[in-house]
Short mmCIF file of C-alpha atoms in Angstrom, two decimals:
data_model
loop_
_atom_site.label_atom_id
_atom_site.label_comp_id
_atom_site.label_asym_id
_atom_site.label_seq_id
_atom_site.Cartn_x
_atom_site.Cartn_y
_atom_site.Cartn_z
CA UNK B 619 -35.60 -16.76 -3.60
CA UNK B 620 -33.10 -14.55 -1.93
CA UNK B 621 -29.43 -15.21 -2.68
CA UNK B 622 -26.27 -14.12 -0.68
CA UNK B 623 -22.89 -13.48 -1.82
CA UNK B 624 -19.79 -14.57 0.40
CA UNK B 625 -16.67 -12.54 -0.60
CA UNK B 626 -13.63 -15.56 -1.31
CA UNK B 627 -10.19 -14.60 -2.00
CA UNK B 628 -9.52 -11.12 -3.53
CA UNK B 629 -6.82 -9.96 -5.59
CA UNK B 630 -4.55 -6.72 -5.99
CA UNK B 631 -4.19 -5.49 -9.46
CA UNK B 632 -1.46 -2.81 -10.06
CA UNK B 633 -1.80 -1.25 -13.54
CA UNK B 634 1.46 0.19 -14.88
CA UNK B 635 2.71 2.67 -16.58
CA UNK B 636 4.37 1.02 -19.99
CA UNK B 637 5.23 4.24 -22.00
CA UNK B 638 3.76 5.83 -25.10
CA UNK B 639 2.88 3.74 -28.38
CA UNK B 640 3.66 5.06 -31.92
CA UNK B 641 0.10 6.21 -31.49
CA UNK B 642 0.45 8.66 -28.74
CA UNK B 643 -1.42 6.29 -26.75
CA UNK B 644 -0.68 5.23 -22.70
CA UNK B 645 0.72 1.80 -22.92
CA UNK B 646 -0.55 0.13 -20.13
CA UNK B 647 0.67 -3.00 -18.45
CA UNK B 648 -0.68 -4.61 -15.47
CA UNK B 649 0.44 -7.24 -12.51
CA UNK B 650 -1.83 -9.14 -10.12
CA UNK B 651 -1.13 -10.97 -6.61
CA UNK B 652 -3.53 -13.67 -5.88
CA UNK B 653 -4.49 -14.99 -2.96
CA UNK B 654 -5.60 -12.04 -0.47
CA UNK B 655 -8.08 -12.80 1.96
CA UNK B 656 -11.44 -11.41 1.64
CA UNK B 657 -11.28 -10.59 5.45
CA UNK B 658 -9.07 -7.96 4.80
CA UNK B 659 -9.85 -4.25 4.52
CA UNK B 660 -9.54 -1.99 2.01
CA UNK B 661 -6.87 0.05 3.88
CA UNK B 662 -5.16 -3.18 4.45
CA UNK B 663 -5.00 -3.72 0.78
CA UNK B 664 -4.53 -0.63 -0.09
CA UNK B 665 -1.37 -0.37 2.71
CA UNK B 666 -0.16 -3.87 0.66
CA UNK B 667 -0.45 -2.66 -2.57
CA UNK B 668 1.75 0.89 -1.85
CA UNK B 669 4.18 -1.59 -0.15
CA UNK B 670 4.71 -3.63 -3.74
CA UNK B 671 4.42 -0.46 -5.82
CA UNK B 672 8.55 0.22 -4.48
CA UNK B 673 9.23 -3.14 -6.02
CA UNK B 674 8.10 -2.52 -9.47
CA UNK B 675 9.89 -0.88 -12.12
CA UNK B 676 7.79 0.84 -13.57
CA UNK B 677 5.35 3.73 -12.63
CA UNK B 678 2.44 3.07 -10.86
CA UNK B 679 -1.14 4.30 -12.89
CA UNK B 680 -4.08 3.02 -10.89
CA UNK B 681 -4.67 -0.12 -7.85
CA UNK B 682 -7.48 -2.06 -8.09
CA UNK B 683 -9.15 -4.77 -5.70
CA UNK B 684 -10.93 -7.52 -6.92
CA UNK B 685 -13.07 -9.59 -5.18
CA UNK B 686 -14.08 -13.26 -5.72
CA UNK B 687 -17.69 -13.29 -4.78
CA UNK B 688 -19.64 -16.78 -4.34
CA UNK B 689 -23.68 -16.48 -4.68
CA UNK B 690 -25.43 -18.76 -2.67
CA UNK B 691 -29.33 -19.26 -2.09
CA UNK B 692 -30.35 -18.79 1.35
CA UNK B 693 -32.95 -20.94 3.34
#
């Protein structure tokens, strides 16, 4: 049985720079926009995600993708 997977709607992840616990430990917080097409290319995200970094208030750590992937069997 061979199965496909169909990329759905992805999402950008921004991770955030939240400070320093009592610990000495990177607090780190995180904010996610739904909704991006699939479709689009990593540059294209990438070129999105630098674009809502200037809106946050904090720092900026790390930007993640994340895809929605659907498996489907294939006839």
């Amino acid at each position: 049985m061979a199965v496909n997977a169909v990329t759905k709607d992805s999402k950008i992840k921004l991770n955030l720079d939240g400070g320093i616990d009592q610990n000495g430990k990177q607090i780190v917080k995180s904010k996610t926009y739904s909704k991006v097409k699939g479709a689009a290319t990593n540059e294209d995200v990438y070129s999105v995600a630098i674009a809502l970094t200037g809106l946050q208030k904090l720092p900026v750590v790390s930007i993640r993708r994340i895809d929605e992937v659907e498996l489907v069997e294939s006839i």
